[in-house]
Short mmCIF file of C-alpha atoms in Angstrom, two decimals:
data_model
loop_
_atom_site.label_atom_id
_atom_site.label_comp_id
_atom_site.label_asym_id
_atom_site.label_seq_id
_atom_site.Cartn_x
_atom_site.Cartn_y
_atom_site.Cartn_z
CA VAL X 966 -17.95 -68.85 185.10
CA ARG X 967 -17.73 -69.50 181.35
CA THR X 968 -15.02 -66.95 180.61
CA GLN X 969 -12.82 -67.81 183.61
CA PRO X 970 -13.06 -71.58 184.09
CA GLY X 971 -11.57 -72.81 187.33
CA LYS X 972 -11.71 -69.43 189.07
CA TYR X 973 -14.96 -70.11 190.92
CA HIS X 974 -15.31 -73.17 193.14
CA HIS X 975 -18.97 -72.70 194.06
CA VAL X 976 -21.96 -70.77 192.75
CA VAL X 977 -24.67 -70.14 195.36
CA VAL X 978 -28.11 -69.11 194.10
CA GLU X 979 -30.28 -67.69 196.90
CA THR X 980 -33.93 -67.13 196.10
CA THR X 981 -35.79 -64.20 197.63
CA GLY X 982 -38.44 -65.04 200.21
CA VAL X 983 -40.78 -67.91 199.46
CA ALA X 984 -39.93 -69.04 195.91
CA ASP X 985 -40.31 -72.19 193.86
CA PRO X 986 -36.74 -73.51 193.30
CA GLY X 987 -37.78 -75.70 190.36
CA PRO X 988 -37.23 -73.13 187.56
CA ALA X 989 -33.74 -72.26 188.87
CA ILE X 990 -32.75 -75.93 188.84
CA GLU X 991 -34.20 -76.46 185.37
CA ALA X 992 -32.21 -73.49 184.06
CA LEU X 993 -28.96 -75.32 184.87
CA TRP X 994 -29.98 -78.12 182.50
CA THR X 995 -31.61 -76.14 179.71
CA ASP X 996 -28.82 -73.56 179.33
CA GLU X 997 -26.12 -75.43 177.39
CA GLY X 998 -23.42 -72.96 178.37
CA MET X 999 -24.19 -73.24 182.08
CA GLU X 1000 -24.55 -77.03 181.97
CA ALA X 1001 -21.04 -77.35 180.55
CA CYS X 1002 -19.57 -75.24 183.39
CA VAL X 1003 -21.44 -76.20 186.55
CA PHE X 1004 -23.32 -79.11 188.10
CA LEU X 1005 -26.05 -79.18 190.72
CA ALA X 1006 -24.40 -80.08 194.04
CA GLY X 1007 -27.59 -79.83 196.07
CA VAL X 1008 -30.60 -77.78 197.14
CA VAL X 1009 -30.70 -76.36 200.68
CA THR X 1010 -33.95 -75.13 202.23
CA VAL X 1011 -34.35 -73.23 205.51
CA VAL X 1012 -37.62 -73.75 207.38
CA ASP X 1013 -38.94 -71.84 210.37
CA ALA X 1014 -39.66 -74.20 213.26
CA VAL X 1015 -41.98 -71.61 214.83
CA HIS X 1016 -44.24 -71.00 211.81
CA LEU X 1017 -43.79 -74.06 209.58
CA LEU X 1018 -46.87 -76.01 210.65
CA GLY X 1019 -48.96 -72.85 210.46
CA GLN X 1020 -47.95 -72.40 206.82
CA TYR X 1021 -48.88 -75.99 206.06
CA ARG X 1022 -52.22 -75.67 207.82
CA GLU X 1023 -52.81 -72.62 205.61
CA LYS X 1024 -52.04 -74.84 202.61
CA ARG X 1025 -54.70 -77.32 203.77
CA GLN X 1026 -57.28 -74.58 204.36
CA ASN X 1027 -56.64 -73.06 200.95
CA LEU X 1028 -57.04 -76.44 199.30
CA ASN X 1029 -60.41 -76.80 200.96
CA ARG X 1030 -61.40 -73.29 199.79
CA LYS X 1031 -60.37 -74.09 196.21
CA ARG X 1032 -62.46 -77.24 196.27
CA ALA X 1033 -65.35 -75.04 197.35
CA GLY X 1034 -64.76 -72.76 194.34
CA ALA X 1035 -62.68 -69.98 195.94
CA SER X 1036 -59.78 -68.23 194.20
CA ALA X 1037 -56.50 -70.16 193.92
CA GLU X 1038 -54.28 -67.06 194.18
CA ALA X 1039 -54.17 -67.04 197.98
CA ASP X 1040 -52.72 -70.55 197.95
CA GLU X 1041 -49.44 -69.66 196.21
CA PRO X 1042 -47.25 -68.77 199.26
CA ALA X 1043 -48.25 -71.94 201.11
CA ARG X 1044 -47.80 -74.04 197.96
CA GLU X 1045 -44.30 -72.72 197.40
CA ALA X 1046 -43.38 -73.35 201.04
CA VAL X 1047 -44.24 -77.01 200.47
CA LEU X 1048 -42.31 -77.12 197.18
CA GLN X 1049 -39.20 -75.67 198.81
CA VAL X 1050 -39.08 -78.69 201.09
CA ALA X 1051 -40.03 -81.12 198.31
CA PHE X 1052 -37.07 -80.00 196.16
CA ALA X 1053 -34.51 -79.97 198.98
CA ASP X 1054 -31.52 -82.24 199.47
CA HIS X 1055 -30.77 -80.73 202.89
CA VAL X 1056 -33.15 -78.89 205.23
CA ILE X 1057 -32.09 -76.50 208.01
CA VAL X 1058 -34.75 -76.32 210.72
CA ASN X 1059 -34.19 -72.82 212.12
CA LYS X 1060 -35.31 -70.98 215.30
CA CYS X 1061 -35.25 -74.18 217.32
CA GLU X 1062 -34.54 -72.44 220.63
CA THR X 1063 -37.52 -70.15 220.17
CA ALA X 1064 -39.81 -72.96 219.03
CA GLY X 1065 -38.87 -75.41 221.79
CA ASP X 1066 -38.24 -79.13 221.53
CA ALA X 1067 -41.86 -80.19 220.94
CA SER X 1068 -42.55 -77.73 218.10
CA THR X 1069 -39.15 -78.41 216.55
CA ALA X 1070 -39.82 -82.14 216.55
CA GLU X 1071 -43.21 -81.53 214.90
CA ALA X 1072 -41.55 -79.37 212.25
CA GLU X 1073 -38.96 -82.09 211.56
CA GLU X 1074 -41.69 -84.69 211.22
CA ALA X 1075 -43.54 -82.43 208.77
CA VAL X 1076 -40.39 -82.10 206.67
CA ARG X 1077 -39.87 -85.88 206.67
CA ARG X 1078 -43.49 -86.40 205.59
CA ILE X 1079 -42.89 -84.30 202.49
CA ASN X 1080 -39.28 -85.28 201.74
CA SER X 1081 -37.87 -88.20 203.66
CA ALA X 1082 -34.79 -88.34 201.39
CA ALA X 1083 -33.45 -84.98 202.60
CA THR X 1084 -30.99 -84.67 205.47
CA LEU X 1085 -31.95 -82.40 208.38
CA GLU X 1086 -30.09 -80.24 210.87
CA ARG X 1087 -31.23 -77.92 213.63
CA ALA X 1088 -30.05 -74.31 213.92
CA ASP X 1089 -30.66 -71.00 215.64
CA ARG X 1090 -30.19 -67.74 213.72
CA CYS X 1091 -29.17 -70.01 210.83
CA VAL X 1092 -25.72 -70.58 212.35
CA VAL X 1093 -24.46 -73.62 210.42
CA ASP X 1094 -21.22 -74.94 208.96
CA VAL X 1095 -21.23 -73.13 205.61
CA LYS X 1096 -18.20 -75.05 204.33
CA ARG X 1097 -20.03 -78.33 204.86
CA LEU X 1098 -23.04 -77.02 202.94
CA LEU X 1099 -20.84 -75.95 200.04
CA GLU X 1100 -19.39 -79.46 199.94
CA LEU X 1101 -22.83 -81.09 200.12
CA ARG X 1102 -22.53 -83.03 196.83
CA ALA X 1103 -25.89 -84.64 197.51
CA LEU X 1104 -26.02 -86.21 194.06
CA ASP X 1105 -22.66 -87.93 193.78
CA GLY X 1106 -22.60 -91.71 194.18
CA ASP X 1107 -22.51 -91.84 197.97
CA GLY X 1108 -24.98 -88.99 198.44
CA ALA X 1109 -27.52 -90.53 196.08
CA ALA X 1110 -27.19 -93.91 197.80
CA ARG X 1111 -27.76 -92.33 201.23
CA ALA X 1112 -30.83 -90.46 199.96
CA ALA X 1113 -32.29 -93.66 198.49
CA ALA X 1114 -31.72 -95.58 201.73
CA SER X 1115 -33.26 -92.79 203.82
CA ALA X 1116 -36.33 -92.56 201.58
CA SER X 1117 -36.80 -96.34 201.60
CA SER X 1118 -36.68 -96.53 205.38
CA SER X 1119 -39.09 -93.69 206.15
CA SER X 1120 -41.46 -93.12 203.20
CA SER X 1121 -45.14 -93.87 203.70
CA ALA X 1122 -48.35 -93.84 201.74
CA PRO X 1123 -50.27 -90.56 201.59
CA GLY X 1124 -52.90 -90.24 204.29
CA ALA X 1125 -51.45 -93.06 206.38
CA ASP X 1126 -52.41 -91.17 209.53
CA GLU X 1127 -54.18 -87.99 210.57
CA SER X 1128 -51.48 -86.46 212.78
CA PRO X 1129 -50.88 -82.68 212.48
CA SER X 1130 -47.97 -83.42 210.13
CA SER X 1131 -49.82 -85.96 207.96
CA SER X 1132 -49.15 -85.65 204.22
CA ALA X 1133 -52.83 -84.78 203.74
CA HIS X 1134 -52.00 -81.34 205.17
CA PHE X 1135 -49.50 -80.75 202.36
CA GLY X 1136 -51.84 -81.30 199.43
CA GLY X 1137 -50.69 -84.92 199.09
CA VAL X 1138 -47.00 -84.01 198.63
CA ASN X 1139 -44.82 -86.76 200.08
CA THR X 1140 -41.97 -89.15 199.32
CA VAL X 1141 -42.37 -92.50 197.60
CA ALA X 1142 -39.45 -94.94 197.39
CA VAL X 1143 -39.28 -97.94 195.06
CA ASP X 1144 -36.82 -100.71 194.22
CA VAL X 1145 -36.41 -101.28 190.49
CA SER X 1146 -35.32 -104.60 189.00
CA GLY X 1147 -34.39 -105.56 185.45
CA VAL X 1148 -32.86 -102.20 184.50
CA ARG X 1149 -29.39 -103.32 183.43
CA THR X 1150 -28.24 -100.78 180.82
CA GLU X 1151 -28.07 -96.99 180.63
CA SER X 1152 -30.56 -96.96 177.77
CA ALA X 1153 -32.96 -98.93 179.97
CA VAL X 1154 -32.55 -96.29 182.71
CA ARG X 1155 -33.49 -93.58 180.20
CA ALA X 1156 -36.52 -95.55 179.02
CA TRP X 1157 -37.63 -96.09 182.63
CA ALA X 1158 -37.19 -92.40 183.50
CA GLU X 1159 -39.03 -91.16 180.42
CA SER X 1160 -41.90 -93.58 180.98
CA LEU X 1161 -42.22 -92.35 184.58
CA LEU X 1162 -41.80 -88.62 183.88
CA TRP X 1163 -43.49 -88.32 180.49
CA GLY X 1164 -46.03 -91.13 180.58
CA GLU X 1165 -49.62 -90.76 181.68
CA GLN X 1166 -49.91 -93.91 183.78
CA VAL X 1167 -48.38 -92.48 186.98
CA GLY X 1168 -51.40 -90.35 187.86
CA CYS X 1169 -49.52 -87.74 189.90
CA GLU X 1170 -47.09 -84.84 189.46
CA ILE X 1171 -43.43 -85.62 190.17
CA TYR X 1172 -41.55 -82.62 191.52
CA ARG X 1173 -38.16 -84.21 192.17
CA LEU X 1174 -36.74 -87.64 191.37
CA LYS X 1175 -33.45 -89.10 192.62
CA ALA X 1176 -32.23 -92.62 191.93
CA VAL X 1177 -29.08 -94.71 191.79
CA PHE X 1178 -28.87 -97.62 189.34
CA ALA X 1179 -26.50 -100.56 189.10
CA ILE X 1180 -25.60 -100.86 185.41
CA CYS X 1181 -24.70 -104.51 184.96
CA ALA X 1182 -24.43 -104.68 181.15
CA ASP X 1183 -23.09 -102.69 178.23
CA ALA X 1184 -25.17 -101.22 175.41
CA ASP X 1185 -25.30 -104.65 173.70
CA GLY X 1186 -26.61 -106.37 176.84
CA VAL X 1187 -23.34 -108.14 177.64
CA SER X 1188 -22.91 -108.52 181.41
CA SER X 1189 -20.13 -106.55 183.05
CA SER X 1190 -18.67 -106.97 186.53
CA PRO X 1191 -18.44 -105.10 188.80
CA PRO X 1192 -21.43 -102.91 187.88
CA ARG X 1193 -21.23 -99.15 187.42
CA ARG X 1194 -23.31 -96.69 189.39
CA VAL X 1195 -25.43 -94.28 187.38
CA MET X 1196 -27.27 -91.49 189.18
CA LEU X 1197 -30.57 -90.18 187.87
CA GLN X 1198 -32.05 -86.89 189.00
CA ALA X 1199 -35.08 -85.10 187.63
CA VAL X 1200 -36.97 -81.88 188.21
CA GLY X 1201 -40.42 -81.85 186.67
CA GLN X 1202 -40.03 -83.44 183.23
CA LEU X 1203 -36.31 -82.72 182.86
CA TYR X 1204 -33.74 -85.30 183.91
CA GLU X 1205 -30.02 -86.02 183.68
CA LEU X 1206 -27.78 -89.04 184.24
CA THR X 1207 -24.33 -88.83 185.82
CA ASP X 1208 -21.68 -91.51 186.16
CA GLY X 1209 -20.89 -92.60 189.72
CA GLY X 1210 -17.99 -94.93 189.00
CA LEU X 1211 -17.86 -98.59 189.96
CA TRP X 1212 -20.29 -99.96 192.51
CA PRO X 1213 -18.48 -99.98 195.89
CA ASP X 1214 -19.13 -103.61 196.84
CA ALA X 1215 -17.39 -105.51 194.07
CA ASN X 1216 -17.89 -108.85 195.84
CA LEU X 1217 -21.57 -109.13 194.91
CA SER X 1218 -22.67 -110.90 191.75
CA ALA X 1219 -24.72 -109.06 189.14
CA SER X 1220 -27.91 -110.75 190.36
CA ASP X 1221 -27.41 -109.32 193.88
CA TYR X 1222 -27.70 -105.66 192.87
CA ARG X 1223 -30.88 -103.65 193.13
CA SER X 1224 -31.45 -100.14 191.87
CA ARG X 1225 -33.18 -97.46 193.95
#
């Protein structure tokens, strides 16, 4: 990729089996050579509609065993199955014909409990439109805005219910959406992100963070119209900002914009 720029349109990294995608994503940002050549278009996770809830019930049982003093090693496969969904921008729910409508719907609800910002599609034998996946671009301006709207409309507090797909069964892993006001400059976005990711007041571990901000002022605080979109994405404690161009609705005043 570095020696022949422009030759490769896409780079697909496929992990083997049940693997935590976090380190692979972080490598794109910590390797200066790679960061200059490629950008993260999106993370795609395939889940098994037949066995998904069984894996998550295993996660819950292992958590209970750990609290009782048992070894944590047995929990790793179930933990990573949860993380694969938590990191995803798009989730393919596979084996739907075998699972049936009821089990497939339960699997989809479980995915939404963990990651309500991800888009979902059903499949059998993983037959999907590969070209569409390669053009996912989940973190450009429009993709980030859609993810924020989806998370805002469907996120819920942990333990809100005790259904089989309740977030309690996933070790408390779920989606939280917030509206942020008063962040008008790019430096303010960085300060907000670093306080959230590096501070100690949050009280939980953040696996993935996606946000779109309306930047209404320049570095000196002078208002600008129309605002620019700035996308923030983070994995663990690493984050990056990307420019999303002008905000689409140029008819709104600066006071009408909210960041998500």
